[in-house]
């Protein structure tokens, strides 16, 4: 079964977020501010029903300018190094170009 990058409901990626981004903390910490907003997009790298990568995009200003915020990107450690992160970012870029609303995209990161 191959991998598919697609828009998903946040519930499809919570387990992955919890395992990768919130390890050792209560599962509720994998739900982030803005997850339920109508403008938020959740992207999953899916193998069947199993999320192996994820990225969320939120409508958040940057330096007081309208912008998209790339947030909560994670890849299952068993699948890291195989280009899933690159594929998620490429999908996000294509999607944002299609809706063409804001000139800026920003993110913050931790390793």
GROMACS .gro file of N, CA and C in nm:
model
  333
    1UNK      N    1   0.085  -0.117   0.000
    1UNK     CA    2   0.000   0.000   0.000
    1UNK      C    3   0.090   0.124   0.000
    2UNK      N    4   0.064   0.218  -0.090
    2UNK     CA    5   0.146   0.337  -0.103
    2UNK      C    6   0.104   0.449  -0.010
    3UNK      N    7   0.187   0.548  -0.004
    3UNK     CA    8   0.160   0.665   0.078
    3UNK      C    9   0.087   0.770  -0.005
    4UNK      N   10  -0.008   0.840   0.058
    4UNK     CA   11  -0.083   0.946  -0.007
    4UNK      C   12  -0.077   1.071   0.082
    5UNK      N   13  -0.045   1.185   0.022
    5UNK     CA   14  -0.049   1.313   0.093
    5UNK      C   15  -0.183   1.376   0.063
    6UNK      N   16  -0.259   1.411   0.168
    6UNK     CA   17  -0.392   1.468   0.145
    6UNK      C   18  -0.439   1.548   0.266
    7UNK      N   19  -0.543   1.628   0.244
    7UNK     CA   20  -0.607   1.699   0.354
    7UNK      C   21  -0.680   1.597   0.440
    8UNK      N   22  -0.671   1.613   0.571
    8UNK     CA   23  -0.735   1.520   0.664
    8UNK      C   24  -0.799   1.599   0.778
    9UNK      N   25  -0.886   1.534   0.851
    9UNK     CA   26  -0.940   1.592   0.974
    9UNK      C   27  -0.833   1.580   1.081
   10UNK      N   28  -0.828   1.674   1.171
   10UNK     CA   29  -0.725   1.674   1.275
   10UNK      C   30  -0.723   1.544   1.356
   11UNK      N   31  -0.838   1.481   1.372
   11UNK     CA   32  -0.843   1.355   1.447
   11UNK      C   33  -0.756   1.246   1.385
   12UNK      N   34  -0.730   1.254   1.255
   12UNK     CA   35  -0.649   1.154   1.186
   12UNK      C   36  -0.500   1.166   1.219
   13UNK      N   37  -0.457   1.283   1.271
   13UNK     CA   38  -0.314   1.305   1.296
   13UNK      C   39  -0.279   1.323   1.444
   14UNK      N   40  -0.378   1.320   1.531
   14UNK     CA   41  -0.353   1.343   1.675
   14UNK      C   42  -0.258   1.239   1.734
   15UNK      N   43  -0.277   1.112   1.700
   15UNK     CA   44  -0.189   1.008   1.754
   15UNK      C   45  -0.044   1.031   1.714
   16UNK      N   46  -0.020   1.069   1.588
   16UNK     CA   47   0.116   1.097   1.543
   16UNK      C   48   0.172   1.219   1.614
   17UNK      N   49   0.094   1.326   1.622
   17UNK     CA   50   0.140   1.445   1.695
   17UNK      C   51   0.179   1.410   1.838
   18UNK      N   52   0.092   1.332   1.903
   18UNK     CA   53   0.118   1.295   2.041
   18UNK      C   54   0.248   1.216   2.053
   19UNK      N   55   0.268   1.120   1.965
   19UNK     CA   56   0.387   1.035   1.971
   19UNK      C   57   0.515   1.111   1.940
   20UNK      N   58   0.510   1.205   1.845
   20UNK     CA   59   0.632   1.272   1.800
   20UNK      C   60   0.653   1.408   1.868
   21UNK      N   61   0.548   1.487   1.879
   21UNK     CA   62   0.564   1.623   1.929
   21UNK      C   63   0.536   1.639   2.078
   22UNK      N   64   0.461   1.548   2.135
   22UNK     CA   65   0.420   1.563   2.275
   22UNK      C   66   0.451   1.439   2.357
   23UNK      N   67   0.553   1.369   2.318
   23UNK     CA   68   0.591   1.244   2.385
   23UNK      C   69   0.610   1.267   2.535
   24UNK      N   70   0.550   1.180   2.613
   24UNK     CA   71   0.563   1.188   2.758
   24UNK      C   72   0.461   1.280   2.824
   25UNK      N   73   0.383   1.349   2.744
   25UNK     CA   74   0.280   1.438   2.798
   25UNK      C   75   0.143   1.378   2.771
   26UNK      N   76   0.042   1.429   2.838
   26UNK     CA   77  -0.094   1.381   2.817
   26UNK      C   78  -0.137   1.405   2.672
   27UNK      N   79  -0.216   1.315   2.618
   27UNK     CA   80  -0.262   1.323   2.479
   27UNK      C   81  -0.331   1.456   2.448
   28UNK      N   82  -0.395   1.518   2.545
   28UNK     CA   83  -0.466   1.644   2.520
   28UNK      C   84  -0.370   1.753   2.470
   29UNK      N   85  -0.242   1.740   2.500
   29UNK     CA   86  -0.144   1.840   2.456
   29UNK      C   87  -0.117   1.832   2.306
   30UNK      N   88  -0.164   1.728   2.241
   30UNK     CA   89  -0.147   1.715   2.095
   30UNK      C   90  -0.254   1.794   2.019
   31UNK      N   91  -0.351   1.848   2.090
   31UNK     CA   92  -0.450   1.938   2.030
   31UNK      C   93  -0.399   2.080   2.048
   32UNK      N   94  -0.382   2.152   1.939
   32UNK     CA   95  -0.323   2.285   1.944
   32UNK      C   96  -0.425   2.394   1.916
   33UNK      N   97  -0.395   2.513   1.966
   33UNK     CA   98  -0.480   2.628   1.940
   33UNK      C   99  -0.497   2.645   1.789
   34UNK      N  100  -0.619   2.666   1.747
   34UNK     CA  101  -0.648   2.689   1.607
   34UNK      C  102  -0.684   2.564   1.528
   35UNK      N  103  -0.668   2.447   1.588
   35UNK     CA  104  -0.697   2.322   1.516
   35UNK      C  105  -0.838   2.317   1.459
   36UNK      N  106  -0.935   2.371   1.531
   36UNK     CA  107  -1.074   2.360   1.490
   36UNK      C  108  -1.124   2.479   1.408
   37UNK      N  109  -1.038   2.576   1.382
   37UNK     CA  110  -1.081   2.692   1.304
   37UNK      C  111  -1.111   2.652   1.161
   38UNK      N  112  -1.210   2.716   1.102
   38UNK     CA  113  -1.254   2.678   0.967
   38UNK      C  114  -1.147   2.703   0.861
   39UNK      N  115  -1.053   2.793   0.887
   39UNK     CA  116  -0.948   2.823   0.790
   39UNK      C  117  -0.826   2.732   0.804
   40UNK      N  118  -0.819   2.655   0.912
   40UNK     CA  119  -0.705   2.568   0.936
   40UNK      C  120  -0.711   2.446   0.844
   41UNK      N  121  -0.596   2.413   0.788
   41UNK     CA  122  -0.584   2.293   0.703
   41UNK      C  123  -0.489   2.196   0.770
   42UNK      N  124  -0.528   2.070   0.774
   42UNK     CA  125  -0.444   1.963   0.826
   42UNK      C  126  -0.408   1.871   0.711
   43UNK      N  127  -0.280   1.846   0.695
   43UNK     CA  128  -0.230   1.762   0.587
   43UNK      C  129  -0.170   1.637   0.648
   44UNK      N  130  -0.207   1.523   0.594
   44UNK     CA  131  -0.153   1.397   0.643
   44UNK      C  132  -0.080   1.321   0.534
   45UNK      N  133   0.030   1.259   0.571
   45UNK     CA  134   0.097   1.161   0.486
   45UNK      C  135   0.042   1.028   0.535
   46UNK      N  136  -0.045   0.967   0.456
   46UNK     CA  137  -0.122   0.852   0.500
   46UNK      C  138  -0.082   0.725   0.427
   47UNK      N  139  -0.067   0.620   0.504
   47UNK     CA  140  -0.054   0.485   0.449
   47UNK      C  141  -0.179   0.413   0.497
   48UNK      N  142  -0.273   0.399   0.409
   48UNK     CA  143  -0.405   0.351   0.449
   48UNK      C  144  -0.467   0.452   0.543
   49UNK      N  145  -0.506   0.408   0.661
   49UNK     CA  146  -0.564   0.499   0.761
   49UNK      C  147  -0.461   0.546   0.862
   50UNK      N  148  -0.336   0.505   0.844
   50UNK     CA  149  -0.229   0.535   0.939
   50UNK      C  150  -0.150   0.659   0.895
   51UNK      N  151  -0.147   0.762   0.981
   51UNK     CA  152  -0.069   0.883   0.952
   51UNK      C  153   0.077   0.859   0.986
   52UNK      N  154   0.165   0.881   0.886
   52UNK     CA  155   0.309   0.869   0.909
   52UNK      C  156   0.376   1.005   0.903
   53UNK      N  157   0.301   1.108   0.866
   53UNK     CA  158   0.351   1.244   0.864
   53UNK      C  159   0.233   1.340   0.870
   54UNK      N  160   0.258   1.461   0.921
   54UNK     CA  161   0.150   1.559   0.929
   54UNK      C  162   0.206   1.701   0.931
   55UNK      N  163   0.119   1.793   0.897
   55UNK     CA  164   0.151   1.935   0.896
   55UNK      C  165   0.018   2.009   0.903
   56UNK      N  166   0.011   2.112   0.985
   56UNK     CA  167  -0.109   2.195   0.991
   56UNK      C  168  -0.074   2.337   0.946
   57UNK      N  169  -0.171   2.402   0.883
   57UNK     CA  170  -0.154   2.538   0.833
   57UNK      C  171  -0.266   2.623   0.892
   58UNK      N  172  -0.225   2.729   0.962
   58UNK     CA  173  -0.322   2.815   1.028
   58UNK      C  174  -0.316   2.957   0.973
   59UNK      N  175  -0.427   3.024   0.977
   59UNK     CA  176  -0.438   3.164   0.939
   59UNK      C  177  -0.389   3.247   1.059
   60UNK      N  178  -0.263   3.292   1.053
   60UNK     CA  179  -0.202   3.367   1.163
   60UNK      C  180  -0.114   3.478   1.106
   61UNK      N  181  -0.131   3.599   1.156
   61UNK     CA  182  -0.048   3.710   1.104
   61UNK      C  183   0.099   3.694   1.139
   62UNK      N  184   0.182   3.756   1.057
   62UNK     CA  185   0.325   3.765   1.082
   62UNK      C  186   0.362   3.912   1.072
   63UNK      N  187   0.419   3.968   1.178
   63UNK     CA  188   0.452   4.110   1.184
   63UNK      C  189   0.333   4.196   1.142
   64UNK      N  190   0.217   4.159   1.192
   64UNK     CA  191   0.091   4.231   1.170
   64UNK      C  192   0.039   4.222   1.026
   65UNK      N  193   0.100   4.138   0.945
   65UNK     CA  194   0.055   4.118   0.807
   65UNK      C  195  -0.019   3.984   0.798
   66UNK      N  196  -0.126   3.976   0.717
   66UNK     CA  197  -0.195   3.848   0.700
   66UNK      C  198  -0.098   3.742   0.647
   67UNK      N  199  -0.105   3.623   0.704
   67UNK     CA  200  -0.010   3.518   0.665
   67UNK      C  201  -0.063   3.381   0.705
   68UNK      N  202   0.001   3.279   0.648
   68UNK     CA  203  -0.023   3.140   0.687
   68UNK      C  204   0.091   3.094   0.776
   69UNK      N  205   0.056   3.021   0.881
   69UNK     CA  206   0.154   2.968   0.975
   69UNK      C  207   0.162   2.816   0.958
   70UNK      N  208   0.278   2.767   0.919
   70UNK     CA  209   0.300   2.623   0.913
   70UNK      C  210   0.329   2.576   1.056
   71UNK      N  211   0.253   2.479   1.103
   71UNK     CA  212   0.259   2.440   1.243
   71UNK      C  213   0.249   2.288   1.258
   72UNK      N  214   0.304   2.239   1.367
   72UNK     CA  215   0.286   2.099   1.409
   72UNK      C  216   0.324   1.998   1.301
   73UNK      N  217   0.440   2.017   1.243
   73UNK     CA  218   0.488   1.921   1.143
   73UNK      C  219   0.560   1.807   1.215
   74UNK      N  220   0.526   1.685   1.175
   74UNK     CA  221   0.587   1.568   1.238
   74UNK      C  222   0.592   1.453   1.138
   75UNK      N  223   0.694   1.371   1.151
   75UNK     CA  224   0.706   1.248   1.072
   75UNK      C  225   0.741   1.135   1.169
   76UNK      N  226   0.670   1.026   1.156
   76UNK     CA  227   0.696   0.907   1.236
   76UNK      C  228   0.845   0.871   1.223
   77UNK      N  229   0.914   0.851   1.336
   77UNK     CA  230   1.057   0.819   1.331
   77UNK      C  231   1.092   0.701   1.240
   78UNK      N  232   1.003   0.605   1.225
   78UNK     CA  233   1.028   0.490   1.139
   78UNK      C  234   1.031   0.529   0.990
   79UNK      N  235   0.977   0.647   0.958
   79UNK     CA  236   0.968   0.691   0.819
   79UNK      C  237   1.054   0.814   0.790
   80UNK      N  238   1.126   0.864   0.890
   80UNK     CA  239   1.208   0.983   0.869
   80UNK      C  240   1.322   0.954   0.772
   81UNK      N  241   1.359   1.056   0.698
   81UNK     CA  242   1.469   1.044   0.604
   81UNK      C  243   1.427   0.995   0.466
   82UNK      N  244   1.298   0.974   0.446
   82UNK     CA  245   1.248   0.922   0.319
   82UNK      C  246   1.177   1.025   0.233
   83UNK      N  247   1.185   1.153   0.272
   83UNK     CA  248   1.124   1.258   0.190
   83UNK      C  249   0.981   1.293   0.225
   84UNK      N  250   0.927   1.238   0.332
   84UNK     CA  251   0.789   1.267   0.369
   84UNK      C  252   0.773   1.414   0.407
   85UNK      N  253   0.865   1.468   0.484
   85UNK     CA  254   0.858   1.609   0.521
   85UNK      C  255   0.859   1.699   0.398
   86UNK      N  256   0.946   1.668   0.304
   86UNK     CA  257   0.954   1.743   0.178
   86UNK      C  258   0.821   1.734   0.103
   87UNK      N  259   0.761   1.616   0.100
   87UNK     CA  260   0.633   1.597   0.032
   87UNK      C  261   0.521   1.675   0.099
   88UNK      N  262   0.521   1.679   0.232
   88UNK     CA  263   0.421   1.756   0.305
   88UNK      C  264   0.434   1.906   0.272
   89UNK      N  265   0.557   1.955   0.272
   89UNK     CA  266   0.579   2.097   0.241
   89UNK      C  267   0.541   2.129   0.096
   90UNK      N  268   0.571   2.040   0.005
   90UNK     CA  269   0.535   2.060  -0.135
   90UNK      C  270   0.383   2.065  -0.153
   91UNK      N  271   0.313   1.973  -0.087
   91UNK     CA  272   0.167   1.971  -0.092
   91UNK      C  273   0.112   2.101  -0.036
   92UNK      N  274   0.166   2.145   0.079
   92UNK     CA  275   0.121   2.269   0.142
   92UNK      C  276   0.143   2.389   0.049
   93UNK      N  277   0.261   2.396  -0.013
   93UNK     CA  278   0.290   2.506  -0.104
   93UNK      C  279   0.192   2.509  -0.221
   94UNK      N  280   0.166   2.394  -0.280
   94UNK     CA  281   0.072   2.386  -0.391
   94UNK      C  282  -0.067   2.430  -0.347
   95UNK      N  283  -0.111   2.382  -0.233
   95UNK     CA  284  -0.244   2.417  -0.181
   95UNK      C  285  -0.256   2.567  -0.155
   96UNK      N  286  -0.154   2.626  -0.095
   96UNK     CA  287  -0.158   2.769  -0.065
   96UNK      C  288  -0.154   2.853  -0.193
   97UNK      N  289  -0.082   2.808  -0.293
   97UNK     CA  290  -0.082   2.880  -0.422
   97UNK      C  291  -0.220   2.872  -0.488
   98UNK      N  292  -0.290   2.762  -0.470
   98UNK     CA  293  -0.423   2.746  -0.529
   98UNK      C  294  -0.523   2.843  -0.467
   99UNK      N  295  -0.515   2.862  -0.335
   99UNK     CA  296  -0.612   2.952  -0.270
   99UNK      C  297  -0.566   3.097  -0.273
  100UNK      N  298  -0.435   3.121  -0.291
  100UNK     CA  299  -0.378   3.253  -0.319
  100UNK      C  300  -0.439   3.366  -0.235
  101UNK      N  301  -0.433   3.352  -0.103
  101UNK     CA  302  -0.492   3.457  -0.019
  101UNK      C  303  -0.389   3.549   0.045
  102UNK      N  304  -0.279   3.495   0.094
  102UNK     CA  305  -0.181   3.577   0.166
  102UNK      C  306  -0.044   3.566   0.101
  103UNK      N  307   0.033   3.674   0.106
  103UNK     CA  308   0.166   3.671   0.044
  103UNK      C  309   0.273   3.606   0.133
  104UNK      N  310   0.243   3.584   0.260
  104UNK     CA  311   0.346   3.536   0.353
  104UNK      C  312   0.310   3.399   0.411
  105UNK      N  313   0.414   3.320   0.430
  105UNK     CA  314   0.405   3.192   0.501
  105UNK      C  315   0.521   3.191   0.602
  106UNK      N  316   0.491   3.152   0.725
  106UNK     CA  317   0.597   3.151   0.826
  106UNK      C  318   0.583   3.026   0.913
  107UNK      N  319   0.691   2.996   0.985
  107UNK     CA  320   0.690   2.883   1.077
  107UNK      C  321   0.791   2.908   1.189
  108UNK      N  322   0.776   2.834   1.294
  108UNK     CA  323   0.876   2.826   1.399
  108UNK      C  324   0.906   2.678   1.416
  109UNK      N  325   1.021   2.647   1.470
  109UNK     CA  326   1.061   2.506   1.473
  109UNK      C  327   1.137   2.473   1.600
  110UNK      N  328   1.133   2.346   1.632
  110UNK     CA  329   1.218   2.292   1.737
  110UNK      C  330   1.263   2.153   1.691
  111UNK      N  331   1.377   2.111   1.739
  111UNK     CA  332   1.430   1.982   1.698
  111UNK      C  333   1.436   1.890   1.818
   0.00000   0.00000   0.00000
